[in-house]
């Protein structure tokens, strides 16, 4: 199995990307590195035969669609093109989310019957694996698109994460059936008719508790929810640091740090690596821009499992 790695995108590219790919390498997994040959060849363990030199790179501030069309020799475009042709089996990138999504839609293409690809996020609540989608790829969607997100989320949790018969809910301002804007109300009717294991609406405050496995939202609301959770986590971390700076026994400090690390660590993207762009014909995984090598390893493991179950 060949996996393409975008070695241009991300805060720690190319070194963290390459080191993670090499750690994930097995007899059955062959990494292919897309980026600047001169930089890649200097990294220990990189086989020159597995480098695809790319003379252009896509910057975060560039228009995704324009960049995909103009920068044909960028790592994202070259890797996605090779995925489409079957020369690699999957793509991992920490680069521009917009460019990766645009490239996935225009180059790899969507699965038959899928109107929009979706960007999910994996959440861990104790032993429960949850999926929130969409979290930013589609700001404006219609009810039928929300329904397709629900089906894609269920399918991913069942096949890749091993969740049996996942429950599905709609993110809303209340749990009652009649709550929400017109979009969500209409979606609710569609979900009732054709979504297996649909359990109704869920409020944002309940997402991190024992609630449905798949939470469906448009990208606007989903992104606000995700960024809000990130902000609360950051606030809690800073508050704890301030409190621990005071006069407190060292053993108590260690206990508090361990408890908070374990609790907040469940929401750490590094632990789960990356997430797939759901709805594409072939596996494309987006990892966080600040991902380290361990995140690349985790993303590779999930991508391999997705390839094996497709």
CSV table of C-alpha atoms in Angstrom, one decimal:
chain,number,residue,atom,x,y,z
A,1,UNK,CA,0.0,0.0,0.0
A,2,UNK,CA,1.4,3.4,-1.0
A,3,UNK,CA,0.6,6.5,0.9
A,4,UNK,CA,1.3,10.0,-0.3
A,5,UNK,CA,2.5,12.6,2.2
A,6,UNK,CA,2.2,16.3,1.5
A,7,UNK,CA,5.6,17.5,2.8
A,8,UNK,CA,4.9,21.2,2.1
A,9,UNK,CA,2.0,21.9,4.4
A,10,UNK,CA,2.0,22.3,8.2
A,11,UNK,CA,4.0,24.2,10.8
A,12,UNK,CA,6.6,21.5,11.2
A,13,UNK,CA,7.0,20.4,7.6
A,14,UNK,CA,8.8,18.6,6.1
A,15,UNK,CA,10.6,17.0,9.1
A,16,UNK,CA,7.6,16.1,11.3
A,17,UNK,CA,5.7,14.8,8.3
A,18,UNK,CA,8.6,12.6,7.1
A,19,UNK,CA,9.5,11.3,10.6
A,20,UNK,CA,5.9,10.4,11.3
A,21,UNK,CA,5.6,8.6,7.9
A,22,UNK,CA,8.8,6.7,8.5
A,23,UNK,CA,7.6,5.6,11.9
A,24,UNK,CA,4.3,4.4,10.4
A,25,UNK,CA,6.1,2.5,7.6
A,26,UNK,CA,5.8,-1.3,7.6
A,27,UNK,CA,6.4,-4.1,5.1
A,28,UNK,CA,2.9,-3.3,3.8
A,29,UNK,CA,3.0,0.5,3.9
A,30,UNK,CA,5.3,2.4,1.5
A,31,UNK,CA,5.4,6.2,2.1
A,32,UNK,CA,5.8,8.5,-0.9
A,33,UNK,CA,7.0,12.1,-0.2
A,34,UNK,CA,5.7,15.0,-2.2
A,35,UNK,CA,7.7,18.3,-1.8
A,36,UNK,CA,11.1,19.9,-2.4
A,37,UNK,CA,13.6,17.2,-3.3
A,38,UNK,CA,16.6,19.0,-1.9
A,39,UNK,CA,15.0,19.4,1.5
A,40,UNK,CA,13.6,15.9,1.7
A,41,UNK,CA,16.8,14.1,0.6
A,42,UNK,CA,18.6,15.6,3.6
A,43,UNK,CA,16.3,13.8,6.1
A,44,UNK,CA,17.6,10.5,7.5
A,45,UNK,CA,15.7,7.5,6.2
A,46,UNK,CA,14.2,9.0,3.1
A,47,UNK,CA,14.6,6.9,0.0
A,48,UNK,CA,15.3,9.2,-3.0
A,49,UNK,CA,13.2,6.8,-5.1
A,50,UNK,CA,10.2,7.7,-3.0
A,51,UNK,CA,10.4,11.4,-3.5
A,52,UNK,CA,8.1,13.3,-5.9
A,53,UNK,CA,9.7,16.7,-6.5
A,54,UNK,CA,7.2,19.6,-6.4
A,55,UNK,CA,8.4,23.0,-7.5
A,56,UNK,CA,5.3,25.0,-6.3
A,57,UNK,CA,3.6,25.2,-2.9
A,58,UNK,CA,0.2,26.4,-1.8
A,59,UNK,CA,0.1,29.0,0.9
A,60,UNK,CA,-2.6,29.2,3.6
A,61,UNK,CA,-3.7,32.7,2.5
A,62,UNK,CA,-4.2,31.8,-1.1
A,63,UNK,CA,-7.7,31.2,-2.6
A,64,UNK,CA,-8.1,27.4,-2.5
A,65,UNK,CA,-9.8,27.0,-5.9
A,66,UNK,CA,-7.4,29.4,-7.6
A,67,UNK,CA,-4.4,27.7,-6.1
A,68,UNK,CA,-5.5,24.2,-7.1
A,69,UNK,CA,-6.0,25.4,-10.7
A,70,UNK,CA,-2.8,27.4,-11.0
A,71,UNK,CA,-0.3,25.4,-9.0
A,72,UNK,CA,-0.3,22.1,-10.8
A,73,UNK,CA,3.1,21.2,-9.5
A,74,UNK,CA,2.3,21.7,-5.8
A,75,UNK,CA,2.4,18.7,-3.4
A,76,UNK,CA,-1.4,18.8,-2.8
A,77,UNK,CA,-2.3,18.7,-6.5
A,78,UNK,CA,0.4,16.2,-7.5
A,79,UNK,CA,-0.6,13.8,-4.6
A,80,UNK,CA,-4.3,14.0,-5.3
A,81,UNK,CA,-3.7,13.5,-9.0
A,82,UNK,CA,-1.7,10.4,-8.3
A,83,UNK,CA,-4.4,9.2,-5.9
A,84,UNK,CA,-7.0,9.6,-8.6
A,85,UNK,CA,-4.8,7.6,-11.1
A,86,UNK,CA,-4.4,4.8,-8.6
A,87,UNK,CA,-0.6,5.3,-8.2
A,88,UNK,CA,-1.1,5.8,-4.4
A,89,UNK,CA,-3.8,4.5,-2.1
A,90,UNK,CA,-4.3,7.5,0.1
A,91,UNK,CA,-3.1,11.1,0.9
A,92,UNK,CA,-2.1,12.7,4.2
A,93,UNK,CA,-1.8,16.5,4.4
A,94,UNK,CA,-1.3,19.1,7.0
A,95,UNK,CA,-1.6,21.9,4.4
A,96,UNK,CA,-4.4,24.3,3.5
A,97,UNK,CA,-7.8,22.7,4.4
A,98,UNK,CA,-9.5,24.7,1.7
A,99,UNK,CA,-7.1,23.6,-1.0
A,100,UNK,CA,-7.2,20.0,0.1
A,101,UNK,CA,-11.0,20.1,0.0
A,102,UNK,CA,-11.1,21.8,-3.3
A,103,UNK,CA,-8.6,19.4,-4.7
A,104,UNK,CA,-10.5,16.5,-3.3
A,105,UNK,CA,-13.7,17.7,-5.0
A,106,UNK,CA,-12.2,18.6,-8.4
A,107,UNK,CA,-9.4,16.0,-8.7
A,108,UNK,CA,-10.3,12.9,-6.7
A,109,UNK,CA,-14.1,13.5,-7.1
A,110,UNK,CA,-17.0,12.8,-4.9
A,111,UNK,CA,-18.6,9.4,-4.5
A,112,UNK,CA,-21.7,8.8,-6.6
A,113,UNK,CA,-24.7,10.4,-5.0
A,114,UNK,CA,-22.7,12.6,-2.7
A,115,UNK,CA,-23.4,16.4,-3.2
A,116,UNK,CA,-20.8,17.8,-0.8
A,117,UNK,CA,-17.7,16.3,0.9
A,118,UNK,CA,-17.7,16.9,4.7
A,119,UNK,CA,-15.0,17.6,7.2
A,120,UNK,CA,-15.6,15.8,10.5
A,121,UNK,CA,-13.8,15.8,13.8
A,122,UNK,CA,-13.4,12.9,16.2
A,123,UNK,CA,-14.2,13.3,19.8
A,124,UNK,CA,-13.6,10.9,22.7
A,125,UNK,CA,-16.0,10.9,25.6
A,126,UNK,CA,-14.8,8.2,28.0
A,127,UNK,CA,-15.0,5.0,25.9
A,128,UNK,CA,-17.3,6.5,23.4
A,129,UNK,CA,-16.0,7.6,19.9
A,130,UNK,CA,-18.1,10.4,18.5
A,131,UNK,CA,-18.1,12.2,15.2
A,132,UNK,CA,-19.1,15.8,14.7
A,133,UNK,CA,-19.6,17.0,11.1
A,134,UNK,CA,-19.4,19.3,9.3
A,135,UNK,CA,-16.9,21.5,11.0
A,136,UNK,CA,-16.1,24.0,8.3
A,137,UNK,CA,-16.1,22.7,4.8
A,138,UNK,CA,-19.7,23.7,4.0
A,139,UNK,CA,-21.0,26.9,5.5
A,140,UNK,CA,-24.4,26.8,3.7
A,141,UNK,CA,-26.2,23.5,3.2
A,142,UNK,CA,-29.7,22.3,2.5
A,143,UNK,CA,-31.5,19.6,4.6
A,144,UNK,CA,-30.8,16.8,2.1
A,145,UNK,CA,-27.0,17.6,2.4
A,146,UNK,CA,-27.3,17.3,6.2
A,147,UNK,CA,-28.9,13.9,5.7
A,148,UNK,CA,-26.0,12.8,3.5
A,149,UNK,CA,-23.6,13.9,6.3
A,150,UNK,CA,-25.5,11.7,8.7
A,151,UNK,CA,-25.1,8.7,6.5
A,152,UNK,CA,-21.4,9.3,5.8
A,153,UNK,CA,-20.8,9.8,9.5
A,154,UNK,CA,-22.5,6.5,10.4
A,155,UNK,CA,-20.7,4.7,7.7
A,156,UNK,CA,-17.2,5.9,8.9
A,157,UNK,CA,-17.8,5.1,12.5
A,158,UNK,CA,-19.0,1.6,11.7
A,159,UNK,CA,-16.3,0.7,9.2
A,160,UNK,CA,-13.2,2.5,10.5
A,161,UNK,CA,-13.9,3.1,14.2
A,162,UNK,CA,-15.8,-0.1,14.9
A,163,UNK,CA,-18.9,1.5,16.4
A,164,UNK,CA,-21.9,-0.8,16.1
A,165,UNK,CA,-25.0,0.8,14.8
A,166,UNK,CA,-24.1,4.5,15.6
A,167,UNK,CA,-26.8,6.8,16.9
A,168,UNK,CA,-27.3,10.0,15.0
A,169,UNK,CA,-28.5,13.5,16.0
A,170,UNK,CA,-28.9,17.0,14.7
A,171,UNK,CA,-27.1,19.9,16.4
A,172,UNK,CA,-29.9,22.3,17.5
A,173,UNK,CA,-30.8,25.0,20.0
A,174,UNK,CA,-33.1,22.6,21.8
A,175,UNK,CA,-34.0,19.0,22.0
A,176,UNK,CA,-37.7,19.4,21.1
A,177,UNK,CA,-38.7,18.4,17.6
A,178,UNK,CA,-40.1,21.8,16.7
A,179,UNK,CA,-37.0,23.8,17.7
A,180,UNK,CA,-34.5,25.3,15.3
A,181,UNK,CA,-34.4,27.3,12.0
A,182,UNK,CA,-36.2,26.2,8.9
A,183,UNK,CA,-33.1,24.2,7.6
A,184,UNK,CA,-32.9,22.1,10.7
A,185,UNK,CA,-36.7,21.6,11.0
A,186,UNK,CA,-36.8,20.3,7.5
A,187,UNK,CA,-33.8,18.1,8.0
A,188,UNK,CA,-35.4,16.7,11.1
A,189,UNK,CA,-38.3,15.3,9.0
A,190,UNK,CA,-35.9,13.8,6.5
A,191,UNK,CA,-33.9,12.1,9.3
A,192,UNK,CA,-37.1,10.7,10.8
A,193,UNK,CA,-38.0,9.1,7.5
A,194,UNK,CA,-34.7,7.6,6.4
A,195,UNK,CA,-31.9,7.8,9.0
A,196,UNK,CA,-31.2,4.6,10.9
A,197,UNK,CA,-31.0,5.0,14.6
A,198,UNK,CA,-31.9,8.7,14.6
A,199,UNK,CA,-32.4,10.0,18.1
A,200,UNK,CA,-33.5,13.6,17.5
A,201,UNK,CA,-31.8,16.9,18.4
A,202,UNK,CA,-28.8,17.5,20.7
A,203,UNK,CA,-27.8,20.8,22.3
A,204,UNK,CA,-24.2,22.0,22.2
A,205,UNK,CA,-23.8,21.7,25.9
A,206,UNK,CA,-24.5,18.0,25.8
A,207,UNK,CA,-22.1,17.1,23.0
A,208,UNK,CA,-19.2,16.3,25.3
A,209,UNK,CA,-21.4,14.1,27.5
A,210,UNK,CA,-22.8,10.6,26.8
A,211,UNK,CA,-24.9,11.7,23.8
A,212,UNK,CA,-25.4,10.4,20.2
A,213,UNK,CA,-22.4,9.0,18.3
A,214,UNK,CA,-22.9,11.2,15.2
A,215,UNK,CA,-23.7,14.9,15.5
A,216,UNK,CA,-24.7,16.5,12.3
A,217,UNK,CA,-24.4,20.2,11.6
A,218,UNK,CA,-23.7,22.7,8.8
A,219,UNK,CA,-20.1,23.8,8.7
A,220,UNK,CA,-20.9,27.3,10.1
A,221,UNK,CA,-22.5,26.0,13.3
A,222,UNK,CA,-20.1,23.0,13.6
A,223,UNK,CA,-17.1,25.2,13.3
A,224,UNK,CA,-18.3,27.6,16.0
A,225,UNK,CA,-19.0,24.7,18.3
A,226,UNK,CA,-15.6,23.2,17.7
A,227,UNK,CA,-13.8,26.6,18.2
A,228,UNK,CA,-15.8,27.2,21.3
A,229,UNK,CA,-14.7,23.9,22.8
A,230,UNK,CA,-11.1,24.7,22.0
A,231,UNK,CA,-11.4,28.0,23.7
A,232,UNK,CA,-12.9,26.5,26.8
A,233,UNK,CA,-10.1,23.9,27.0
A,234,UNK,CA,-7.5,26.7,26.5
A,235,UNK,CA,-9.1,28.8,29.3
A,236,UNK,CA,-9.2,25.8,31.7
A,237,UNK,CA,-5.5,25.1,31.0
A,238,UNK,CA,-4.5,28.7,31.6
A,239,UNK,CA,-6.6,28.9,34.8
A,240,UNK,CA,-5.0,25.8,36.2
A,241,UNK,CA,-1.5,27.1,35.4
A,242,UNK,CA,-2.4,30.3,37.3
A,243,UNK,CA,-3.7,28.4,40.3
A,244,UNK,CA,-0.8,26.0,40.4
A,245,UNK,CA,1.6,28.9,40.5
A,246,UNK,CA,0.4,29.6,44.0
A,247,UNK,CA,1.4,28.0,47.3
A,248,UNK,CA,0.4,24.4,47.1
A,249,UNK,CA,2.0,21.1,48.0
A,250,UNK,CA,3.9,19.6,45.1
A,251,UNK,CA,2.2,16.2,45.4
A,252,UNK,CA,-1.2,17.9,45.1
A,253,UNK,CA,0.0,19.8,42.1
A,254,UNK,CA,1.1,16.6,40.4
A,255,UNK,CA,-2.2,15.0,41.0
A,256,UNK,CA,-4.1,18.0,39.6
A,257,UNK,CA,-1.8,18.1,36.5
A,258,UNK,CA,-2.3,14.3,35.9
A,259,UNK,CA,-6.0,14.5,36.2
A,260,UNK,CA,-6.4,17.5,33.8
A,261,UNK,CA,-3.9,16.0,31.3
A,262,UNK,CA,-5.9,12.8,31.1
A,263,UNK,CA,-9.2,14.6,30.9
A,264,UNK,CA,-8.3,17.2,28.3
A,265,UNK,CA,-6.1,14.8,26.5
A,266,UNK,CA,-9.2,12.9,25.2
A,267,UNK,CA,-9.9,16.0,23.0
A,268,UNK,CA,-6.3,16.3,21.8
A,269,UNK,CA,-6.1,16.0,18.0
A,270,UNK,CA,-2.6,14.7,18.2
A,271,UNK,CA,-3.9,11.5,19.8
A,272,UNK,CA,-6.2,10.8,16.8
A,273,UNK,CA,-4.0,12.2,14.1
A,274,UNK,CA,-6.3,13.4,11.4
A,275,UNK,CA,-9.8,13.1,9.9
A,276,UNK,CA,-10.9,12.0,6.4
A,277,UNK,CA,-12.7,14.2,4.0
A,278,UNK,CA,-15.8,12.2,3.9
A,279,UNK,CA,-17.7,11.7,0.6
A,280,UNK,CA,-14.7,11.4,-1.7
A,281,UNK,CA,-14.0,8.4,-3.9
A,282,UNK,CA,-10.7,7.7,-2.2
A,283,UNK,CA,-9.1,8.3,1.2
A,284,UNK,CA,-7.8,11.8,1.9
A,285,UNK,CA,-6.8,12.7,5.5
A,286,UNK,CA,-6.4,16.2,6.8
A,287,UNK,CA,-4.2,16.6,9.9
A,288,UNK,CA,-3.9,19.7,12.0
A,289,UNK,CA,-1.4,22.3,10.8
A,290,UNK,CA,0.7,22.0,14.0
A,291,UNK,CA,0.7,18.2,13.9
A,292,UNK,CA,3.8,16.4,15.2
A,293,UNK,CA,5.1,13.1,14.0
A,294,UNK,CA,2.8,11.1,16.4
A,295,UNK,CA,-0.2,12.8,14.8
A,296,UNK,CA,1.1,11.6,11.4
A,297,UNK,CA,1.5,8.1,12.7
A,298,UNK,CA,-2.1,8.1,14.0
A,299,UNK,CA,-3.5,9.5,10.8
A,300,UNK,CA,-1.7,6.9,8.8
A,301,UNK,CA,-3.1,4.1,10.9
A,302,UNK,CA,-6.7,5.4,10.4
A,303,UNK,CA,-6.1,5.9,6.6
A,304,UNK,CA,-4.8,2.3,6.3
A,305,UNK,CA,-7.9,1.0,8.1
A,306,UNK,CA,-10.1,3.1,5.8
A,307,UNK,CA,-8.4,1.8,2.7
A,308,UNK,CA,-8.9,-1.8,3.9
A,309,UNK,CA,-12.6,-1.3,4.6
A,310,UNK,CA,-13.5,0.5,1.4
